[in-house]
Coordinates of C-alpha atoms in Angstrom, one line a residue:
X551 CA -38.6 -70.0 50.1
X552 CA -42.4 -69.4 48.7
X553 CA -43.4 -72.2 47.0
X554 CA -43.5 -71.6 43.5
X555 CA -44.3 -73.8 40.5
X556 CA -40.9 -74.9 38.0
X557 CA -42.7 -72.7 35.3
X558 CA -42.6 -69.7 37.5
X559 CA -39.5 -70.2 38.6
X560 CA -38.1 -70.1 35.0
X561 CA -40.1 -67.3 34.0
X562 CA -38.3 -65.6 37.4
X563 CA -35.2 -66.5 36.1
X564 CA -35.0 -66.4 32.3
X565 CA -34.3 -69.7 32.0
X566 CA -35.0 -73.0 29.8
X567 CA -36.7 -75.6 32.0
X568 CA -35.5 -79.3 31.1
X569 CA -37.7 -82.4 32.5
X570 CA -36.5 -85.1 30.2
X571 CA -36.3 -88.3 32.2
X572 CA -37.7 -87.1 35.5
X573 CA -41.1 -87.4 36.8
X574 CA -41.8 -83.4 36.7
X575 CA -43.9 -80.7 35.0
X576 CA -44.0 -77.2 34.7
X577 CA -46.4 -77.4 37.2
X578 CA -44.2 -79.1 39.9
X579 CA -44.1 -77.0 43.1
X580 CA -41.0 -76.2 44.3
X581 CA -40.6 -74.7 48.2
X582 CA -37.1 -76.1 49.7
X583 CA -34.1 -73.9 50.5
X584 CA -31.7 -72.7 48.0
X585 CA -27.7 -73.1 48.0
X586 CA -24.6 -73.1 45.9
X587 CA -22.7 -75.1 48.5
X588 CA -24.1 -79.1 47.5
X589 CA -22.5 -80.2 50.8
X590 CA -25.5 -78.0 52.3
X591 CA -28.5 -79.0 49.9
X592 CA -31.2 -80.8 51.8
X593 CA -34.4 -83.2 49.9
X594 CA -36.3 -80.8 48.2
X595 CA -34.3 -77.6 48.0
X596 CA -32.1 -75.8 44.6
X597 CA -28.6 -76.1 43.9
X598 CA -27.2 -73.3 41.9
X599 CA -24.4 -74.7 40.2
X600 CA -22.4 -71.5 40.4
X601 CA -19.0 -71.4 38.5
X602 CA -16.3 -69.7 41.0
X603 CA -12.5 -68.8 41.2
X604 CA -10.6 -72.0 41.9
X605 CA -13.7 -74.3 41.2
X606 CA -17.1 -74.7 39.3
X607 CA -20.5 -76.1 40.9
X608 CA -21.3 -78.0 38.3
X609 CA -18.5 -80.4 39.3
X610 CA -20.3 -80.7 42.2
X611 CA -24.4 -81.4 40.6
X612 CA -24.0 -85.6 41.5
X613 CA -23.4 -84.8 45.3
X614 CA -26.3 -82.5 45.0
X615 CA -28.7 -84.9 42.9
X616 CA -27.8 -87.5 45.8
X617 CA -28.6 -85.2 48.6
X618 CA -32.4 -85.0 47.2
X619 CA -32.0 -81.4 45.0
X620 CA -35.2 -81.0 43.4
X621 CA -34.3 -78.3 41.0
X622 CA -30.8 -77.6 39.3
X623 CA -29.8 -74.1 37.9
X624 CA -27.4 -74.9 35.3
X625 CA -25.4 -72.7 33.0
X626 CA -25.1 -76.0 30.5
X627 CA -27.2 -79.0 30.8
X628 CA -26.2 -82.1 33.0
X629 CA -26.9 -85.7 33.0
X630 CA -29.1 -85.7 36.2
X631 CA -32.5 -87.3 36.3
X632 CA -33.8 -83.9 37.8
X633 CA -35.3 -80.8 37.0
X634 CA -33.0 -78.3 35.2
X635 CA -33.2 -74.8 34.7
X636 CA -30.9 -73.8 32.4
X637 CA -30.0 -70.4 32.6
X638 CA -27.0 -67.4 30.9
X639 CA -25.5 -66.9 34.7
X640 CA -26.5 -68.6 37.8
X641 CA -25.5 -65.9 39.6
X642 CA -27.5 -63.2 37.7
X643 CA -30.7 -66.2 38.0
X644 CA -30.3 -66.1 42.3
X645 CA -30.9 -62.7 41.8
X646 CA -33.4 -62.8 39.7
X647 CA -34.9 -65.3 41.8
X648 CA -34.5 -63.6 45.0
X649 CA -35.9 -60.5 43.7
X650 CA -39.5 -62.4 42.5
X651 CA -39.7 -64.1 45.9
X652 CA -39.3 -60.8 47.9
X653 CA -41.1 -59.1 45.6
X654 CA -44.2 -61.3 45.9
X655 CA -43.7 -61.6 49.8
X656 CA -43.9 -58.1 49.6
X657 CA -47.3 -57.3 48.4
X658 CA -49.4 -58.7 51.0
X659 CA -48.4 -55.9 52.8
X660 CA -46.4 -57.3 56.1
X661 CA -43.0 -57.5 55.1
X662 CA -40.5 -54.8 55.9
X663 CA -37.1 -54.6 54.6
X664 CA -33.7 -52.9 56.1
X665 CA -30.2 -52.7 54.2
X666 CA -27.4 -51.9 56.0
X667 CA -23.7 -51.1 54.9
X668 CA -21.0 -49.2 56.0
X669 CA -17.0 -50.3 55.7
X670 CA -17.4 -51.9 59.7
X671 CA -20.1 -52.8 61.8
X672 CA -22.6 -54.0 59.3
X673 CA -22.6 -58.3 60.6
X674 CA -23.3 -56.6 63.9
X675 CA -25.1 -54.4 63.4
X676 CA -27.3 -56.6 61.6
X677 CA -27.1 -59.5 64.3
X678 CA -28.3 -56.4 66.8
X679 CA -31.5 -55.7 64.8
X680 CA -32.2 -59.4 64.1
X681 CA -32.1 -59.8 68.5
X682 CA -34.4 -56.6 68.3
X683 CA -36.7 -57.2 65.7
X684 CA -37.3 -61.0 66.1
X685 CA -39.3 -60.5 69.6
X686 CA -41.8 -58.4 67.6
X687 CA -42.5 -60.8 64.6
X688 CA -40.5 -63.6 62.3
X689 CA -37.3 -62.0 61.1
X690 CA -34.7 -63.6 58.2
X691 CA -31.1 -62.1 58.7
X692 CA -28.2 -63.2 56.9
X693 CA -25.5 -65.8 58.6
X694 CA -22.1 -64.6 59.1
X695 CA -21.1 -62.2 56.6
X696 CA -23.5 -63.2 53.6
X697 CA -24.1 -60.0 52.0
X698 CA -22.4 -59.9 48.4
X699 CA -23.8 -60.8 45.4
X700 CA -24.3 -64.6 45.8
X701 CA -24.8 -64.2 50.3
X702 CA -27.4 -61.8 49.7
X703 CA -29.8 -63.2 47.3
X704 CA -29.5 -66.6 49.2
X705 CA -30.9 -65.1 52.3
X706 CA -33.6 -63.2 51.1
X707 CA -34.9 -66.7 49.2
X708 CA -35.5 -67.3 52.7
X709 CA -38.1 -65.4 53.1
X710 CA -41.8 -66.6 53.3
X711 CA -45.6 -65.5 53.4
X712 CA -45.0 -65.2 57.2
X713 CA -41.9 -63.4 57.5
X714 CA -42.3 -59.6 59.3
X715 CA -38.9 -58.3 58.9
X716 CA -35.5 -58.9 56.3
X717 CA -32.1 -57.9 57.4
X718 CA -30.2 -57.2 54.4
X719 CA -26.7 -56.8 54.8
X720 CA -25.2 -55.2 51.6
X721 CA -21.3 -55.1 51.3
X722 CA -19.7 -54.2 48.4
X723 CA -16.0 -54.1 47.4
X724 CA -16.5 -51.9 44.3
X725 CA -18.8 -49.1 43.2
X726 CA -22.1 -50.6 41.6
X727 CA -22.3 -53.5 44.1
X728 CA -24.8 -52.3 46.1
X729 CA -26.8 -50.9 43.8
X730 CA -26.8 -53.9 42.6
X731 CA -28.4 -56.1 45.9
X732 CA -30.8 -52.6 46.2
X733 CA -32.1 -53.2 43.3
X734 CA -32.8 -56.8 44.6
X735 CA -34.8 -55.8 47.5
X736 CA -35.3 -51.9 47.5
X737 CA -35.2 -51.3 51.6
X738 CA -38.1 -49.3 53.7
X739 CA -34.9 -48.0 56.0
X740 CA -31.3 -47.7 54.5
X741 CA -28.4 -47.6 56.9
X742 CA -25.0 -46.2 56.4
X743 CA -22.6 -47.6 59.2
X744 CA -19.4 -45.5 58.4
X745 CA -17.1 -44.6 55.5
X746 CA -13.7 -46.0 55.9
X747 CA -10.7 -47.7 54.3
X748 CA -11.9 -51.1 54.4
X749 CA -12.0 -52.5 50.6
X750 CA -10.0 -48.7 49.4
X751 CA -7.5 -50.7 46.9
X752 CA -10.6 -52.4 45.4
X753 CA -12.8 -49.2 45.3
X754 CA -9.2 -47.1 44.5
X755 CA -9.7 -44.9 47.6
X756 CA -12.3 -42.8 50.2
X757 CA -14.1 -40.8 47.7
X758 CA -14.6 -44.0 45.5
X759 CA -15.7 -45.7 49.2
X760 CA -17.8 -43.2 49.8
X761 CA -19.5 -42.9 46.2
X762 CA -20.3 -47.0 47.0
X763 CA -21.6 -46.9 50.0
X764 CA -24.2 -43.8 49.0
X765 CA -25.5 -46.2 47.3
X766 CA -27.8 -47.6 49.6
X767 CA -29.6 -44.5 50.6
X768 CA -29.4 -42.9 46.8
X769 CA -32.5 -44.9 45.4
X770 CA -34.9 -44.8 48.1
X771 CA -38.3 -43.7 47.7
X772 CA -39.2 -40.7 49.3
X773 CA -40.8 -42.8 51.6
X774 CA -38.5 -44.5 52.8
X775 CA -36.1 -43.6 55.7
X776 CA -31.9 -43.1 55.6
X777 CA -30.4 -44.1 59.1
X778 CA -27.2 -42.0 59.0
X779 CA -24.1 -41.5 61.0
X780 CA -24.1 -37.9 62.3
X781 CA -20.5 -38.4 63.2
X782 CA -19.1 -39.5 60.0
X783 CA -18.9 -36.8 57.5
X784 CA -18.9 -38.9 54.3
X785 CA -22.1 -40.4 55.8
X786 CA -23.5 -37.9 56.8
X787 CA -23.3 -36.1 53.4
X788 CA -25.3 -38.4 52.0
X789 CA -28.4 -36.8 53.6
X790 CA -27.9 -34.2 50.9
X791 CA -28.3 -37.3 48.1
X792 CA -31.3 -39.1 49.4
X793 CA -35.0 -38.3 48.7
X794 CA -35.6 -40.4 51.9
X795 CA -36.0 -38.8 55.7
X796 CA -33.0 -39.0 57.1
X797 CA -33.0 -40.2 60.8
X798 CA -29.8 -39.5 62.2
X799 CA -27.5 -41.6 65.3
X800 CA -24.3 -40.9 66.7
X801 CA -22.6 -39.8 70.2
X802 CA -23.7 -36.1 70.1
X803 CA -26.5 -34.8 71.4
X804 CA -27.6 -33.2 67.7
X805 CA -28.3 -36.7 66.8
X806 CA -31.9 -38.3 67.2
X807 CA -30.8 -41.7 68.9
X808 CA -27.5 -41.3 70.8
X809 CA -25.9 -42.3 73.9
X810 CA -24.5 -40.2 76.7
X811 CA -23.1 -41.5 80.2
X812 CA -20.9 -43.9 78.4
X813 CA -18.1 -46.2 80.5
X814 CA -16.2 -48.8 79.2
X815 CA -14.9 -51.8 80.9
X816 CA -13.8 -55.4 79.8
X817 CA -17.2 -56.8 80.8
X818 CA -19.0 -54.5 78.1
X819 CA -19.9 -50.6 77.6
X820 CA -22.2 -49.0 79.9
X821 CA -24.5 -46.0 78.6
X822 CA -27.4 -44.3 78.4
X823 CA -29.7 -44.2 75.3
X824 CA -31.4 -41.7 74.0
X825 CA -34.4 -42.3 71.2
X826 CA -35.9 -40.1 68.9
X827 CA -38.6 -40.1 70.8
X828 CA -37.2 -38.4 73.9
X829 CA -37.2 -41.3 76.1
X830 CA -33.9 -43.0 77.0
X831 CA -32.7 -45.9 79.4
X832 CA -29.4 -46.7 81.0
X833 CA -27.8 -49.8 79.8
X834 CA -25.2 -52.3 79.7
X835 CA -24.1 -53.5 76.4
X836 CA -22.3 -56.5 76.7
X837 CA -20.6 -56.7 73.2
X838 CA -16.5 -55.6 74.5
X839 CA -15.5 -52.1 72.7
X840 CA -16.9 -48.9 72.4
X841 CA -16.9 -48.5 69.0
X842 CA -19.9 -51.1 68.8
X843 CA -22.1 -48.7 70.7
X844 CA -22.6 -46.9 67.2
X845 CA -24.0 -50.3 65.5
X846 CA -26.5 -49.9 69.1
X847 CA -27.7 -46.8 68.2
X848 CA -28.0 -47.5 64.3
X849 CA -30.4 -50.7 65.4
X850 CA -32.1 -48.5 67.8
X851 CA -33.1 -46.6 65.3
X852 CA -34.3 -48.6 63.0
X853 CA -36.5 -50.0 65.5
X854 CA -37.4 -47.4 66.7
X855 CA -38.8 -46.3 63.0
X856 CA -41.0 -49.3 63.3
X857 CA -42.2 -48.8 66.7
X858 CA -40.2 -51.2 69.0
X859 CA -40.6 -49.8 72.4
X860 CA -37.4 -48.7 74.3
X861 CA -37.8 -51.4 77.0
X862 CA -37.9 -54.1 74.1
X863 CA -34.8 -52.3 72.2
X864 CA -32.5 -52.4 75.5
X865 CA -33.5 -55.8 76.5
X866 CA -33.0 -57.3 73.0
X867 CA -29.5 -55.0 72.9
X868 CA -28.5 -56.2 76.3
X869 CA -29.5 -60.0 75.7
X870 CA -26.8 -60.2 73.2
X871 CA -22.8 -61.4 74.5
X872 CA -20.9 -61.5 71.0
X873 CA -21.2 -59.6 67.8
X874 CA -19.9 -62.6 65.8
X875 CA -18.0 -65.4 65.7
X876 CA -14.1 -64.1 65.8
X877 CA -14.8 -60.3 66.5
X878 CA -14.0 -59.3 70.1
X879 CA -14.8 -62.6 71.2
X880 CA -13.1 -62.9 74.7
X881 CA -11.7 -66.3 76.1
X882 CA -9.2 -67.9 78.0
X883 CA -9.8 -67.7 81.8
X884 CA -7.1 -69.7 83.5
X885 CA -4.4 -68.1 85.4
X886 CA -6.6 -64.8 84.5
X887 CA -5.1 -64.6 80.9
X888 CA -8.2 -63.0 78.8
X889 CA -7.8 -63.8 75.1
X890 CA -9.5 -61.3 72.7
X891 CA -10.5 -62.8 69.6
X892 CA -11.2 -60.2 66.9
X893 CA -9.2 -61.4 64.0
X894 CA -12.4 -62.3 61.4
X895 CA -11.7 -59.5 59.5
X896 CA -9.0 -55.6 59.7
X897 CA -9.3 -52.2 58.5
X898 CA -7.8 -49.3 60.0
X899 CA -10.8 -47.7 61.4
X900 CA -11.3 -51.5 63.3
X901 CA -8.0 -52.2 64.2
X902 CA -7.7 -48.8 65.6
X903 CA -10.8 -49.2 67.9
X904 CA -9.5 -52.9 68.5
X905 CA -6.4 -51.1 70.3
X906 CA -8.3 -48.7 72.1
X907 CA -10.5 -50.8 73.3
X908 CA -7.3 -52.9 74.8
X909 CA -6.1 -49.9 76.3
X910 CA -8.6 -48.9 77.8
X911 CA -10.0 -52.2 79.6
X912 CA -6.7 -52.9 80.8
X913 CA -6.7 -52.8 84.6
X914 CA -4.0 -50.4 86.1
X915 CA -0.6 -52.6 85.9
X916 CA -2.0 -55.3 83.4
X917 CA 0.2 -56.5 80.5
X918 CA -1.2 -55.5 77.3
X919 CA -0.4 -57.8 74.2
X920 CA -1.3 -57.0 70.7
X921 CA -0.8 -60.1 68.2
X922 CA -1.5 -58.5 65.4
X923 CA -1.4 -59.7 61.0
X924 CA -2.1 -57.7 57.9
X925 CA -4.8 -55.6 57.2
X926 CA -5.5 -56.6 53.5
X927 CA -7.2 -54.9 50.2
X928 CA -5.6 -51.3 51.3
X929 CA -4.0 -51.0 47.8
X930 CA -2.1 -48.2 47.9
X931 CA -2.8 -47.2 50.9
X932 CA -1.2 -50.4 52.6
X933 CA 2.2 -49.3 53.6
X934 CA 0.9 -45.8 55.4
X935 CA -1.8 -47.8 57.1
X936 CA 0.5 -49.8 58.5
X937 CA 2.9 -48.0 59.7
X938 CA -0.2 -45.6 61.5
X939 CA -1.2 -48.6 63.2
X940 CA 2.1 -49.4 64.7
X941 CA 2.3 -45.7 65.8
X942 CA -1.2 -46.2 67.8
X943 CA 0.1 -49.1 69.6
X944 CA 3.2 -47.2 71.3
X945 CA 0.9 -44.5 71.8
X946 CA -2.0 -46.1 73.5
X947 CA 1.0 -47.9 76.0
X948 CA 0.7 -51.6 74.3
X949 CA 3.1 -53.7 76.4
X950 CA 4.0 -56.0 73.5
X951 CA 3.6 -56.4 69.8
X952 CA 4.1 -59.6 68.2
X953 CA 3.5 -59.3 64.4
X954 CA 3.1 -62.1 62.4
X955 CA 3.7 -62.3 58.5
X956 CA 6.0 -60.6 56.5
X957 CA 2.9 -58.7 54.5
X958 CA 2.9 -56.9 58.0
X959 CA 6.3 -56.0 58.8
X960 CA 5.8 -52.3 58.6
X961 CA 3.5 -52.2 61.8
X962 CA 6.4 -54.0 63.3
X963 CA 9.3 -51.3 61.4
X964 CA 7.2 -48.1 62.4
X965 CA 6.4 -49.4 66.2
X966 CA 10.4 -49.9 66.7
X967 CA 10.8 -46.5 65.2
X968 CA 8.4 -45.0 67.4
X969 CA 9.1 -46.7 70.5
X970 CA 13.0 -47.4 70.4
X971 CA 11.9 -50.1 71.9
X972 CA 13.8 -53.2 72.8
X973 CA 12.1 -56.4 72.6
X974 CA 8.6 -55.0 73.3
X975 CA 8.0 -55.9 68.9
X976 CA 8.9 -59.3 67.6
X977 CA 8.2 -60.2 63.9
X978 CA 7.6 -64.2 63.4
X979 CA 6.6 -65.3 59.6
X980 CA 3.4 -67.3 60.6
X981 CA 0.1 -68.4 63.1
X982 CA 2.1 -71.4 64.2
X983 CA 5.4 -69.4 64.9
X984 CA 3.5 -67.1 66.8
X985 CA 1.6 -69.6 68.9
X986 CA 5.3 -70.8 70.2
X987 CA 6.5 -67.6 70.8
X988 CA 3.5 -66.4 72.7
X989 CA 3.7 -69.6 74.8
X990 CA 6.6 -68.3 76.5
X991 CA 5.9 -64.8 76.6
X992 CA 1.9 -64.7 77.8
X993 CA 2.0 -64.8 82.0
X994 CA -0.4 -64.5 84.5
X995 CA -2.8 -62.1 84.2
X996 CA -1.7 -60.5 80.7
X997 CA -4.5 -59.2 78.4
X998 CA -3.8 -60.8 74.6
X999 CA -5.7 -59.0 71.7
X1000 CA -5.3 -61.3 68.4
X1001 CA -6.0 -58.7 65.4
X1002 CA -6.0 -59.2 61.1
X1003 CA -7.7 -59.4 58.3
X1004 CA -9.5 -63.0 57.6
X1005 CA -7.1 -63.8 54.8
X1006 CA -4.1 -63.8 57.5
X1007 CA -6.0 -66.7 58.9
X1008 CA -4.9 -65.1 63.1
X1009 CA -8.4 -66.5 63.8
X1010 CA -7.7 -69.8 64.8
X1011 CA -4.5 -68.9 66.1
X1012 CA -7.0 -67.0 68.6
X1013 CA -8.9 -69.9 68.9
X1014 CA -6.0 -72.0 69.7
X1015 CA -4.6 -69.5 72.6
X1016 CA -8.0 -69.6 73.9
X1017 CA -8.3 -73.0 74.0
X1018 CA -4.8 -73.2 75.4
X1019 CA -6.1 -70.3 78.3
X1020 CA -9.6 -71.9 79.2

């Protein structure tokens, strides 16, 4: 963070500065790191004692205090011998907070500022253009998926006097929510990923989706540019709602930045891309599955817009193995079993492009097998999500299905149905029942996919069949 004085830090935040029994004034500088987490708060930095769902940070201000916080933001005074700021909502003062810092990085001029959303793609799309844009100058991007309304605010406190380039990722799981983290840091360059069914019972379907996720491109200055998905039409009807320039990406040679040539393979997509420009380079993107090709092209462009040459896009692009931690992250090895680890987070439109993408690396005769757990925060639209997924699996030729919960059964019903098949779908209720089944059923040479949404927890059942494979 800027360094900023504990006086302009409350005027930031609306709060009531308290320095009884410390050595402070209102003139104290303050310049560490900020956090709501006290088991991350370094000498020097803020702890925002944030109230949450099964706990409250305030509990938490003595581990802080001991760490060497310099500054508390408090929504009721503590007995600490530090600094206190005590405000109506911490949450509401991290914003507030954010927003001055970015603000007043902002006005010398240097630093640029991308959002990206979208119901999939945005953590890498966003790790994309932090590989692109930190060869040409200092670049702050969030970690992992940091981009609601506590994520976001703490990574743009990162910022400082030197920093080039902000990578906003801006997720929302109801409508507002962007507008919100916009209002925050207003971007140069909006990006819309792609309108799906990810969050639908929360927003309370596509339209409401859709109506969300325009947010990010509805409140740019005319200045500004919308990066848009020509091959989504939700997104790309938001061109008609932005006073921004529209630049737009997709497969299709109407888009601006696109790809042609393309070939997929379990070592990464192969293509050709093509910039705005005119000038295009074949490639090999190493990140496994097609579908990330349009989070390429989305990054292209936006470096593109702030003139990164092609040769530094495709490098950056190529340089990087894994979009994240969890998503299509391939391990294993031994007796050529290739675990694919994708299970951070579902939706339809990823666990769709999760299958195809194990159908169609497969080699000729390979056993497929897709472990797969629910896809949550469909709502309504759970049960016929489900069941569609179970449907793709027979269809693309999945060898075997093991499901695992009971909050997934229909993908396991509707695949039986479909199939008539006979053994090829086994239902177990949990990660460690499904770990002893697939002991005895993965051989030599099969090709495991492990699949859900992060509240199913099939991550670490990935990690534990890879581990088990290496």
């Amino acid at each position: 963070m800027i360094a900023l004085t504990l006086a302009e830090i409350a005027a930031a935040t609306g709060g009531t500065l308290r320095l009884d029994g410390t050595d402070a004034t209102s003139d104290t500088v303050i310049a560490g790191a900020s956090h709501t987490d006290s088991r991350e708060v370094a000498a020097g930095d803020v702890f925002f004692a944030k109230p949450g769902e099964f706990t409250d940070g305030h509990l938490f201000v003595p581990q802080a205090v001991e760490a060497g916080a310099a500054l508390l933001v408090v929504e009721r005074p503590q007995q600490a011998a530090v600094p206190q700021l005590v405000v109506a909502d911490t949450v509401d003062a991290l914003g507030a907070l954010a927003h001055e810092v970015v603000e007043r990085v902002r006005a010398s001029g240097v630093l640029k500022i991308v959002g990206v959303t979208g119901s999939n793609g945005k953590t890498t799309t966003k790790n994309l253009l932090r590989a692109i844009l930190e060869r040409v100058g200092p670049t702050i991007a969030p970690r992992a998926s940091f981009n609601n309304e506590v994520g976001a605010p703490l990574t743009m406190l990162e910022v400082t006097d030197e920093t080039r380039f902000l990578v906003a990722e801006m997720g929302a799981s109801g409508i507002g929510e962007i507008a919100r983290l916009i209002r925050l840091a207003t971007p140069d360059i909006g990006v819309v990923l792609k309108v799906g069914l990810a969050h639908a019972g929360g927003f309370g379907g596509i339209e409401a989706t859709q109506r969300a996720k325009s947010e990010m491109v509805t409140d740019l200055p005319s200045s500004a540019v919308a990066v848009l998905n020509a091959d989504d039409p939700r997104v790309a009807a938001m061109a008609a709602l932005t006073p921004a320039r529209v630049v737009w990406f997709g497969m299709g040679t109407d888009a601006a930045v696109h790809a042609s040539d393309i070939h997929v393979s379990a070592d990464g997509t192969s293509f050709t891309l093509h910039l705005a420009s005119g000038e295009s380079r074949a490639m090999h993107f190493r990140v496994l599955g097609e579908h990330h090709v349009m989070n390429a092209l989305a990054a292209a462009a936006v470096a593109e817009e702030w003139g990164v040459g092609i040769d530094d896009i495709v490098s950056a692009l190529e340089s990087v193995r894994l979009a994240e931690r969890w998503r299509m992250e391939v391990m294993g090895g031994r007796d050529g079993v290739t675990i694919i680890n994708d299970a951070y987070n579902a939706s339809p439109d990823s666990m769709s492009a999760a299958l195809k993408t194990l159908a169609q690396i497969a080699a000729p005769g390979q056993r497929t097998i897709a472990v797969l757990g629910e896809m949550s925060e469909l709502g309504e639209f759970a049960g016929e999500e489900h069941d569609r997924i179970g449907l793709l699996a027979v269809r693309l030729g999945i060898s075997q299905m093991v499901v695992v919960g009971q909050e997934a059964r229909r993908l396991h019903i509707s695949t039986i149905n479909e199939g008539s098949w006979d053994g090829e779908s086994a239902i177990v209720d949990d990660a460690d029942a499904a770990y002893d089944l697939l002991e005895g059923l993965i051989g030599p040479g099969d090709l495991v996919l492990v699949k859900s949404s992060n509240s199913a927890g099939l991550r670490h059942l990935g990690d534990r069949l890879g581990g088990r494979y290496s």
